[in-house]
Amino acid sequence: MKRTVDVNIPLGPIHPCFKEPVRLKCEAKGERIVGAEVELGYMKKGIERIMKGRPWQEVMFLAERVCGICSVIHNMVFIEAMEQISGILVPPRAAYLRVIANELDRMQSHLLANFSYCYTIEHETLGMYLLDLREQVMDLIEQLTGARVTCAYIIPGGVRCDIPLPEAELLKASLDRIERDMRRYTGMFADGPMIALRSRGVGILTPEAAQRAHVVGPTARASGIPVDCRLNHPTYRQLGFVPVHRADCDNFARVMVRFDEVFQSIDLIRKCLQDLPKGVIRGGGVCKAGETRYSGEAPRGELTYFIKSDEFGRIVEIQIQTPSIMNIEACCHEMIIGVDSIADVTSTFISADPCIACTER
Amino acid sequence: MTTYLYEKDLVPQKYRILVANRHDALVRKIAAELDIPVQELRRYLIEHLDMILLENLPARYEMADANADQDDPVARVLGREKYTLYLPILPDAAMDAIFHAVNDRVRAGTAMEDAIAYGRVQIREVLRR
C-alpha cells in the first residue's frame, strides 16, 4: 500500500537555476511543499563593515559593488542620500540623465530576471532571445556611462558625463528596435500555453501576506499592491510616472509585471530624451555631517540606505536594506508553501527575482 | 525543521545578523516590550527563525507597527498579530489562548494593567518553554 511520507529536499547552494548560491531546505509531504527554510552565508561580503569610517568618495564605489545586477540604483540611492544630508541640489539636466541611467539598468535587470524564469521553466529559446536583448541594453548603458556594470555615473550634485546629440539619437533608435522585439517576446510569453501551465496559479502571494512581509517592487505589484518609490521621486513625478500592477498574485503576473515595466522604462527614457533640459550636468557641493534614511526604487523594489556621516563626509554608520531581503523571505515562507510540485519550487523562487548578492551585502 | 547529517552550525551567522545596528536596536525594543532579557530573546530567535526571517525582522516590525491590531486595544498592547502574523515568534494557538485569558480577566473586573501584566507573564512562559 502506498504511503505518504515527509520528504526533505535541500536545493542548492549550487543549483543550475540559481544565479547565485543559496540553500533552500524544503519539507514536502508527497509533492506538496509544507515548509521551507533559507540558509545564507555562501557569499557574504561584509560591505557595510568595509564602508564604515571611509570617505564618501570611496563608499560610492563600494555601494555599487553591493550588487552587479542593479549597481546603478545603489550608486543613485547612496549619492541621493548624501545629497539629502548635505542639501546639495542637482541640475535638471543631470536629474533627467540619472533617470535614463536608472531605467536602462531596470530594463537589463528585468530582462535578466525574465530570462532566468524562462530558463527555469525550460523555455530556453525565449530565454536566449531575452538575454540577447539584455546585451543590447547593456551596450546602451556602456554608451551612456562608459561602463557596463560598475559605472559610478552618479556623483553628488550631478552626473559624470553628458549625452551628446548623436548618442541620444542612437539611443532612441535602439529603444525602437528593442521595443519592437520586446512586443514579440512578450506575446510569446503571454500566449504560450505551456508557459501558462507552468506559471498561472503557481506560487500565489496574497496581498495580505505580501503586506505583512513588506514585499516590494514587481513582486508586490504583481500581488495588486501599487507601491513604488518612484512615486515620491521629484524627477519621476515631473515625468508623470504611474506604477504598473496586476492582481493575479502568481508567477505569471510577476513575470508580466516585469515585461510591462520594461515598456514603461522605454517610455520614460523617450520622455526624458524629448524633454531633456539644457544646462550644466554638475552643480557641485560639499558632503557634510548628518543622518538620514533614504529609499529609491531598485529593479527589485524599495532599496533603503540608513546613513550617518561626519563633517568630513566620512561614513560613520551605514545599513542597507535591500528589496531581495523582503522578497526572498516572502517567497520562501509564503509563495513556496503549498506549491503542488517540487518542480515548481525553483520556478516560484526565480519568479521573485531573488538577488543573493544584495541580500548578503 | 529536520536536522541534516551535513548541516552547518548557523548559530554564529544568525548571531551576527542579530547584532547588526538596526537588528540589535529592534531586538532590544522587542525584549523591552516583552520584558525578557535580550540574550534570552536572541537565543529564542536564533533557535526558531531562519536566516532570511532574521534579516527581514526590522521590515516586518515596521509593517506591524503600522498595520497590526488596529481595532482592539488589548490585542495591540499584547501584540496579538504583531508577534504571530508579522513576527512569527509565538505560536498562534498560544497567543490566542493568552489573549482570551486576558479578555476574560478584563470582563471579570480585573484592572486592564493587571490583566495585561498577566498576559505578559504568560507570553514569557511560552518563550521560555
Coordinates of C-alpha atoms in Angstrom, one line a residue:
Chain A
M1 CA 0.0 0.0 0.0
K2 CA 1.3 3.5 -0.9
R3 CA 2.3 5.7 2.0
T4 CA 2.8 9.4 2.0
V5 CA 6.0 10.3 3.8
D6 CA 7.6 13.6 4.7
V7 CA 10.5 14.3 2.4
N8 CA 13.2 16.8 2.9
I9 CA 14.7 18.4 -0.2
P10 CA 17.7 20.6 0.1
L11 CA 18.1 22.8 -3.1
G12 CA 21.4 24.5 -3.6
P13 CA 23.7 26.1 -2.6
I14 CA 24.8 25.3 -6.2
H15 CA 21.8 24.8 -8.5
P16 CA 21.6 25.1 -12.3
C17 CA 18.6 27.5 -12.0
F18 CA 20.1 29.8 -9.3
K19 CA 22.3 32.7 -10.4
E20 CA 23.9 32.9 -7.0
P21 CA 24.5 30.4 -4.2
V22 CA 21.8 29.9 -1.6
R23 CA 20.4 26.9 0.1
L24 CA 16.7 26.2 0.3
K25 CA 15.7 23.5 2.7
C26 CA 12.2 22.4 1.6
E27 CA 10.0 20.0 3.5
A28 CA 7.5 18.2 1.4
K29 CA 4.5 15.9 2.0
G30 CA 4.4 13.9 -1.1
E31 CA 4.9 16.5 -3.8
R32 CA 3.4 19.4 -1.8
I33 CA 5.8 21.8 0.0
V34 CA 4.8 22.3 3.6
G35 CA 7.8 24.3 4.8
A36 CA 10.9 26.0 3.6
E37 CA 14.0 27.4 5.3
V38 CA 16.7 29.6 3.8
E39 CA 20.4 29.2 4.5
L40 CA 22.6 32.1 3.6
G41 CA 26.3 32.8 4.1
Y42 CA 27.8 31.5 0.9
M43 CA 28.8 34.9 -0.5
K44 CA 28.8 37.3 2.5
K45 CA 30.8 40.4 1.6
G46 CA 30.5 42.4 4.8
I47 CA 30.4 45.5 2.7
E48 CA 28.6 47.6 5.3
R49 CA 31.5 46.9 7.7
I50 CA 34.0 47.8 4.9
M51 CA 32.2 51.1 4.3
K52 CA 32.3 52.3 7.9
G53 CA 34.9 55.0 8.5
R54 CA 35.6 55.6 4.9
P55 CA 35.1 58.9 3.0
W56 CA 32.0 59.1 0.7
Q57 CA 34.4 59.2 -2.3
E58 CA 35.3 55.6 -1.5
V59 CA 31.9 54.4 -0.3
M60 CA 30.2 55.5 -3.6
F61 CA 32.3 52.9 -5.4
L62 CA 31.7 50.3 -2.7
A63 CA 27.9 50.9 -2.8
E64 CA 27.6 49.9 -6.5
R65 CA 29.6 46.8 -5.7
V66 CA 26.9 45.5 -3.4
C67 CA 25.1 44.1 -6.5
G68 CA 26.3 43.5 -10.0
I69 CA 22.9 43.5 -11.5
C70 CA 21.4 46.7 -10.1
S71 CA 24.6 48.7 -9.4
V72 CA 23.3 52.0 -10.8
I73 CA 20.5 52.2 -8.2
H74 CA 22.9 51.5 -5.4
N75 CA 25.1 54.3 -6.7
M76 CA 22.0 56.6 -7.1
V77 CA 20.5 55.9 -3.6
F78 CA 23.8 56.4 -1.8
I79 CA 24.5 59.6 -3.6
E80 CA 21.0 61.0 -3.2
A81 CA 21.1 60.2 0.5
M82 CA 24.4 62.1 0.8
E83 CA 22.8 65.0 -1.2
Q84 CA 19.8 65.0 1.2
I85 CA 22.2 65.1 4.2
S86 CA 24.2 67.9 2.7
G87 CA 21.5 69.9 1.0
I88 CA 23.1 69.6 -2.5
L89 CA 20.9 70.4 -5.4
V90 CA 21.0 68.6 -8.7
P91 CA 20.8 70.5 -12.1
P92 CA 17.6 69.5 -14.0
R93 CA 19.6 68.0 -16.9
A94 CA 21.6 65.8 -14.6
A95 CA 18.4 64.7 -12.9
Y96 CA 16.9 63.5 -16.2
L97 CA 20.2 61.8 -17.1
R98 CA 20.0 59.9 -13.8
V99 CA 16.5 58.7 -14.7
I100 CA 17.8 57.5 -18.1
A101 CA 20.7 55.5 -16.5
N102 CA 18.4 54.1 -13.8
E103 CA 15.7 53.0 -16.3
L104 CA 18.3 51.3 -18.6
D105 CA 19.6 49.5 -15.5
R106 CA 16.0 48.4 -14.7
M107 CA 15.5 47.2 -18.2
Q108 CA 18.6 45.0 -18.2
S109 CA 17.7 43.7 -14.7
H110 CA 14.1 42.8 -15.6
L111 CA 15.3 41.1 -18.9
L112 CA 17.8 39.0 -16.9
A113 CA 15.2 38.1 -14.4
N114 CA 12.7 37.0 -17.1
F115 CA 15.5 35.1 -18.9
S116 CA 16.1 33.2 -15.6
Y117 CA 12.5 32.4 -15.3
C118 CA 12.1 31.2 -18.9
Y119 CA 15.3 29.1 -18.4
T120 CA 13.9 27.6 -15.2
I121 CA 10.7 26.5 -16.9
E122 CA 12.8 25.2 -19.7
H123 CA 11.7 27.7 -22.3
E124 CA 15.3 28.3 -23.3
T125 CA 14.5 29.8 -26.7
L126 CA 12.6 32.7 -25.3
G127 CA 15.2 33.0 -22.6
M128 CA 18.0 33.4 -25.1
Y129 CA 16.0 36.0 -27.0
L130 CA 15.6 38.0 -23.8
L131 CA 19.3 37.6 -23.0
D132 CA 20.2 38.9 -26.4
L133 CA 18.0 42.0 -25.8
R134 CA 19.7 42.4 -22.4
E135 CA 23.1 42.6 -24.1
Q136 CA 21.7 45.4 -26.3
V137 CA 20.6 47.3 -23.2
M138 CA 24.0 46.7 -21.6
D139 CA 25.6 48.3 -24.7
L140 CA 23.4 51.3 -24.2
I141 CA 24.4 51.6 -20.6
E142 CA 28.1 51.4 -21.7
Q143 CA 27.4 54.1 -24.3
L144 CA 25.8 56.5 -21.7
T145 CA 28.1 55.9 -18.7
G146 CA 31.3 54.4 -20.1
A147 CA 31.0 51.1 -18.3
R148 CA 28.6 48.1 -18.3
V149 CA 28.3 47.2 -14.6
T150 CA 30.2 49.4 -12.1
C151 CA 29.5 52.8 -13.9
A152 CA 29.9 55.3 -11.0
Y153 CA 27.8 57.5 -13.2
I154 CA 26.0 59.4 -10.5
I155 CA 28.1 61.8 -8.3
P156 CA 27.0 64.4 -5.7
G157 CA 25.4 67.3 -7.5
G158 CA 25.1 65.7 -10.9
V159 CA 26.3 63.0 -13.2
R160 CA 29.8 62.2 -14.5
C161 CA 29.2 62.8 -18.3
D162 CA 26.6 64.2 -20.7
I163 CA 24.9 62.5 -23.6
P164 CA 25.9 64.0 -26.9
L165 CA 23.2 64.5 -29.6
P166 CA 24.3 61.7 -31.9
E167 CA 24.4 59.3 -29.0
A168 CA 20.9 60.4 -27.9
E169 CA 19.6 59.7 -31.5
L170 CA 21.3 56.3 -31.4
L171 CA 19.7 55.6 -28.0
K172 CA 16.2 56.5 -29.4
A173 CA 16.8 54.2 -32.5
S174 CA 18.0 51.3 -30.3
L175 CA 14.9 51.7 -28.0
D176 CA 12.6 51.5 -31.0
R177 CA 14.3 48.2 -32.1
I178 CA 14.2 46.8 -28.5
E179 CA 10.6 47.7 -28.1
R180 CA 9.6 46.0 -31.4
D181 CA 11.4 42.8 -30.3
M182 CA 10.0 43.0 -26.8
R183 CA 6.5 43.1 -28.1
R184 CA 7.1 39.9 -30.0
Y185 CA 8.7 38.2 -27.0
T186 CA 6.1 39.4 -24.5
G187 CA 3.4 38.0 -26.8
M188 CA 5.2 34.7 -26.9
F189 CA 5.2 34.5 -23.1
A190 CA 1.7 35.8 -22.6
D191 CA 0.1 33.4 -25.2
G192 CA 2.3 30.3 -24.7
P193 CA 0.0 27.5 -23.5
M194 CA 2.9 25.5 -21.9
I195 CA 4.2 28.6 -20.2
A196 CA 0.7 29.2 -18.7
L197 CA 0.6 25.7 -17.4
R198 CA 3.9 26.2 -15.5
S199 CA 3.1 29.8 -14.4
R200 CA -0.6 30.6 -13.9
G201 CA -1.9 29.9 -10.5
V202 CA 1.5 28.8 -9.2
G203 CA 3.3 30.5 -6.3
I204 CA 0.4 32.6 -5.1
L205 CA 1.3 35.5 -2.8
T206 CA -1.8 37.1 -1.4
P207 CA -1.8 40.9 -0.8
E208 CA -2.2 40.3 2.9
A209 CA 0.9 38.1 3.1
A210 CA 2.8 40.5 0.9
Q211 CA 1.9 43.4 3.1
R212 CA 2.9 41.5 6.3
A213 CA 6.4 40.7 4.9
H214 CA 6.8 44.2 3.5
V215 CA 7.2 42.8 0.0
V216 CA 8.3 45.4 -2.5
G217 CA 8.9 46.0 -6.2
P218 CA 7.4 43.9 -9.0
T219 CA 6.7 41.1 -6.6
A220 CA 4.4 43.3 -4.6
R221 CA 2.9 45.0 -7.7
A222 CA 2.1 41.5 -9.1
S223 CA 0.0 41.0 -5.9
G224 CA -2.0 44.1 -6.6
I225 CA -0.1 46.4 -4.2
P226 CA 0.9 49.5 -6.2
V227 CA 3.9 50.5 -4.1
D228 CA 6.8 52.2 -5.9
C229 CA 9.4 54.7 -4.5
R230 CA 9.5 56.4 -7.9
L231 CA 6.1 58.0 -6.9
N232 CA 8.0 60.0 -4.3
H233 CA 10.9 61.0 -6.5
P234 CA 10.7 64.6 -7.8
T235 CA 12.0 63.8 -11.3
Y236 CA 9.7 60.8 -11.8
R237 CA 6.8 63.0 -10.6
Q238 CA 7.6 65.5 -13.3
L239 CA 7.6 62.7 -15.9
G240 CA 4.1 61.7 -14.7
F241 CA 5.1 58.2 -13.5
V242 CA 2.3 55.8 -12.6
P243 CA 3.3 52.2 -11.4
V244 CA 2.2 49.1 -13.3
H245 CA 0.4 46.5 -11.2
R246 CA -1.5 43.3 -11.6
A247 CA -3.9 41.3 -9.3
D248 CA -3.2 37.7 -10.3
C249 CA -0.6 37.2 -7.5
D250 CA 1.1 34.2 -9.3
N251 CA 4.4 33.5 -11.2
F252 CA 2.8 34.6 -14.4
A253 CA 1.9 38.0 -13.0
R254 CA 5.3 38.7 -11.6
V255 CA 7.0 38.0 -15.0
M256 CA 4.4 40.0 -16.9
V257 CA 4.8 43.0 -14.5
R258 CA 8.5 43.0 -15.3
F259 CA 7.7 42.9 -19.1
D260 CA 5.3 45.8 -18.6
E261 CA 7.9 47.7 -16.7
V262 CA 10.4 47.3 -19.5
F263 CA 7.9 49.0 -21.8
Q264 CA 7.3 51.7 -19.2
S265 CA 11.1 52.3 -18.8
I266 CA 11.4 52.7 -22.6
D267 CA 8.6 55.3 -22.5
L268 CA 10.3 57.1 -19.5
I269 CA 13.6 57.2 -21.3
R270 CA 12.0 58.6 -24.5
K271 CA 10.2 61.2 -22.4
C272 CA 13.5 62.2 -20.7
L273 CA 15.3 62.5 -24.1
Q274 CA 12.4 64.5 -25.5
D275 CA 12.2 67.0 -22.6
L276 CA 16.0 66.9 -21.7
P277 CA 16.6 70.3 -20.2
K278 CA 19.6 72.3 -21.4
G279 CA 22.3 73.4 -19.0
V280 CA 25.1 72.0 -16.8
I281 CA 25.3 68.4 -15.6
R282 CA 27.3 69.2 -12.4
G283 CA 26.1 71.7 -9.8
G284 CA 28.9 70.9 -7.2
G285 CA 28.5 70.8 -3.5
V286 CA 30.2 69.5 -0.3
C287 CA 29.2 66.4 1.6
K288 CA 28.5 67.3 5.3
A289 CA 27.7 65.7 8.6
G290 CA 24.2 64.4 9.1
E291 CA 22.0 61.3 9.3
T292 CA 19.2 60.2 7.0
R293 CA 17.1 57.3 5.8
Y294 CA 16.7 57.4 2.0
S295 CA 14.8 55.0 -0.3
G296 CA 14.9 54.5 -4.0
E297 CA 13.2 52.1 -6.4
A298 CA 15.6 49.4 -7.4
P299 CA 14.6 46.9 -10.2
R300 CA 13.5 44.6 -7.4
G301 CA 11.8 47.2 -5.2
E302 CA 12.5 49.6 -2.4
L303 CA 16.2 50.0 -1.6
T304 CA 16.9 51.9 1.6
Y305 CA 20.1 53.3 2.9
F306 CA 20.5 54.4 6.6
I307 CA 23.5 56.7 6.6
K308 CA 25.3 58.7 9.3
S309 CA 28.2 60.9 8.1
D310 CA 30.6 63.2 9.9
E311 CA 31.7 66.8 9.0
F312 CA 34.4 65.5 6.6
G313 CA 31.8 63.4 4.6
R314 CA 33.1 60.1 6.2
I315 CA 30.5 57.4 6.7
V316 CA 30.2 56.8 10.4
E317 CA 27.2 54.3 10.3
I318 CA 25.6 52.6 7.3
Q319 CA 22.9 50.0 7.0
I320 CA 21.5 48.8 3.7
Q321 CA 18.0 47.3 3.4
T322 CA 17.8 45.6 0.0
P323 CA 14.5 44.6 -1.6
S324 CA 15.6 41.0 -2.0
I325 CA 15.6 40.5 1.8
M326 CA 11.8 41.1 1.9
N327 CA 11.0 39.4 -1.4
I328 CA 13.1 36.2 -0.7
E329 CA 11.6 35.9 2.8
A330 CA 8.0 36.2 1.5
C331 CA 8.9 33.8 -1.4
C332 CA 10.2 31.1 0.9
H333 CA 7.6 31.4 3.7
E334 CA 4.5 32.2 1.7
M335 CA 4.8 31.6 -2.1
I336 CA 6.5 28.2 -1.9
I337 CA 4.3 26.8 0.8
G338 CA 1.5 24.9 -0.8
V339 CA 3.2 24.6 -4.2
D340 CA 1.9 21.3 -5.6
S341 CA 5.1 20.1 -7.3
I342 CA 8.8 20.1 -6.5
A343 CA 9.5 21.3 -10.0
D344 CA 7.5 24.5 -9.2
V345 CA 9.8 25.4 -6.2
T346 CA 12.6 26.7 -8.4
S347 CA 10.4 28.5 -10.8
T348 CA 8.5 30.2 -8.0
F349 CA 11.7 31.1 -6.3
I350 CA 13.1 32.6 -9.5
S351 CA 9.8 34.4 -10.3
A352 CA 10.5 36.6 -7.2
D353 CA 13.8 37.7 -8.8
P354 CA 16.0 36.9 -5.8
C355 CA 19.3 38.6 -5.6
I356 CA 21.6 36.9 -3.1
A357 CA 24.4 39.4 -3.5
C358 CA 22.0 42.2 -2.4
T359 CA 20.7 40.0 0.5
E360 CA 24.1 39.1 1.8
R361 CA 25.7 42.5 1.1
Chain B
M1 CA 12.8 21.5 10.7
T2 CA 14.6 18.3 10.1
T3 CA 18.3 18.1 11.0
Y4 CA 20.6 17.0 8.2
L5 CA 23.8 15.0 8.8
Y6 CA 25.8 17.5 6.9
E7 CA 24.2 20.6 8.5
K8 CA 26.3 23.6 9.3
D9 CA 26.0 25.3 12.6
L10 CA 24.3 28.5 11.8
V11 CA 24.2 30.0 15.3
P12 CA 27.3 32.3 14.8
Q13 CA 25.9 33.6 11.5
K14 CA 22.4 34.2 12.9
Y15 CA 24.0 35.9 15.9
R16 CA 25.9 38.3 13.5
I17 CA 22.7 39.2 11.8
L18 CA 21.0 40.0 15.1
V19 CA 23.8 42.2 16.4
A20 CA 23.9 44.5 13.3
N21 CA 22.9 48.0 14.4
R22 CA 19.3 48.0 13.2
H23 CA 18.6 44.5 14.2
D24 CA 20.2 45.0 17.6
A25 CA 18.0 48.1 18.3
L26 CA 15.0 46.1 17.3
V27 CA 15.8 43.1 19.4
R28 CA 16.3 45.3 22.4
K29 CA 13.0 47.0 21.7
I30 CA 11.1 43.7 21.5
A31 CA 12.9 42.5 24.6
A32 CA 11.7 45.6 26.5
E33 CA 8.2 45.2 25.1
L34 CA 8.0 41.5 26.2
D35 CA 10.0 42.2 29.4
I36 CA 12.6 39.5 28.8
P37 CA 16.4 39.6 28.8
V38 CA 18.0 40.5 25.4
Q39 CA 20.2 37.4 25.4
E40 CA 17.2 35.2 26.1
L41 CA 15.3 36.7 23.2
R42 CA 18.3 36.4 20.9
R43 CA 18.6 32.7 21.7
Y44 CA 14.9 32.2 21.1
L45 CA 15.0 34.0 17.7
I46 CA 18.2 32.0 16.7
E47 CA 16.5 28.7 17.6
H48 CA 13.1 29.4 16.0
L49 CA 13.6 31.6 12.9
D50 CA 15.7 31.0 9.8
M51 CA 18.3 33.4 8.5
I52 CA 16.2 35.3 6.0
L53 CA 13.4 35.9 8.5
L54 CA 16.0 37.3 10.9
E55 CA 17.3 39.6 8.2
N56 CA 13.7 40.7 7.5
L57 CA 12.7 41.4 11.1
P58 CA 13.1 45.2 11.0
A59 CA 10.9 45.5 7.9
R60 CA 8.3 43.2 9.3
Y61 CA 8.3 45.1 12.6
E62 CA 7.7 48.4 10.8
M63 CA 4.7 46.9 8.9
A64 CA 3.4 45.5 12.2
D65 CA 3.7 48.9 13.9
A66 CA 1.7 50.5 11.0
N67 CA -0.9 47.8 10.5
A68 CA -1.2 45.2 13.2
D69 CA -4.0 45.1 15.8
Q70 CA -5.6 48.3 14.8
D71 CA -9.1 47.6 16.1
D72 CA -8.5 46.0 19.5
P73 CA -6.5 47.9 22.2
V74 CA -5.9 44.7 24.3
A75 CA -4.6 42.9 21.2
R76 CA -2.4 45.9 20.3
V77 CA -0.8 46.1 23.8
L78 CA -0.3 42.3 23.9
G79 CA 0.9 42.3 20.2
R80 CA -1.5 39.6 19.2
E81 CA -0.9 39.9 15.4
K82 CA 2.5 41.6 15.8
Y83 CA 4.1 38.5 17.5
T84 CA 2.2 35.9 15.5
L85 CA 1.5 37.0 11.9
Y86 CA 4.0 39.8 11.4
L87 CA 6.9 38.5 13.5
P88 CA 6.2 34.7 13.9
I89 CA 7.7 34.5 17.3
L90 CA 4.8 32.9 19.2
P91 CA 2.5 30.1 18.1
D92 CA -0.9 31.3 17.0
A93 CA -2.7 28.9 19.4
A94 CA -0.7 30.0 22.4
M95 CA -1.2 33.7 21.7
D96 CA -5.0 33.2 21.1
A97 CA -5.2 31.4 24.5
I98 CA -3.3 34.3 26.2
F99 CA -5.5 36.9 24.5
H100 CA -8.7 35.2 25.5
A101 CA -7.5 34.7 29.1
V102 CA -6.6 38.5 29.3
N103 CA -10.0 39.4 27.9
D104 CA -11.8 37.1 30.3
R105 CA -10.0 38.8 33.2
V106 CA -10.9 42.3 32.0
R107 CA -14.5 41.2 31.6
A108 CA -14.4 39.7 35.1
G109 CA -13.4 43.1 36.5
T110 CA -9.6 42.9 36.8
A111 CA -7.9 46.2 36.0
M112 CA -6.6 46.5 32.5
E113 CA -3.0 46.9 33.6
D114 CA -3.1 43.9 35.8
A115 CA -4.7 41.8 33.1
I116 CA -2.0 42.9 30.6
A117 CA 0.7 42.2 33.1
Y118 CA -0.7 38.6 33.5
G119 CA -0.7 38.3 29.7
R120 CA 2.9 39.4 29.5
V121 CA 3.9 36.7 32.2
Q122 CA 2.1 34.1 30.1
I123 CA 4.0 35.2 26.9
R124 CA 7.3 35.0 28.8
E125 CA 6.3 31.4 29.9
V126 CA 5.7 30.4 26.3
L127 CA 9.0 31.9 25.2
R128 CA 10.9 30.0 28.0
R129 CA 9.2 26.7 27.2

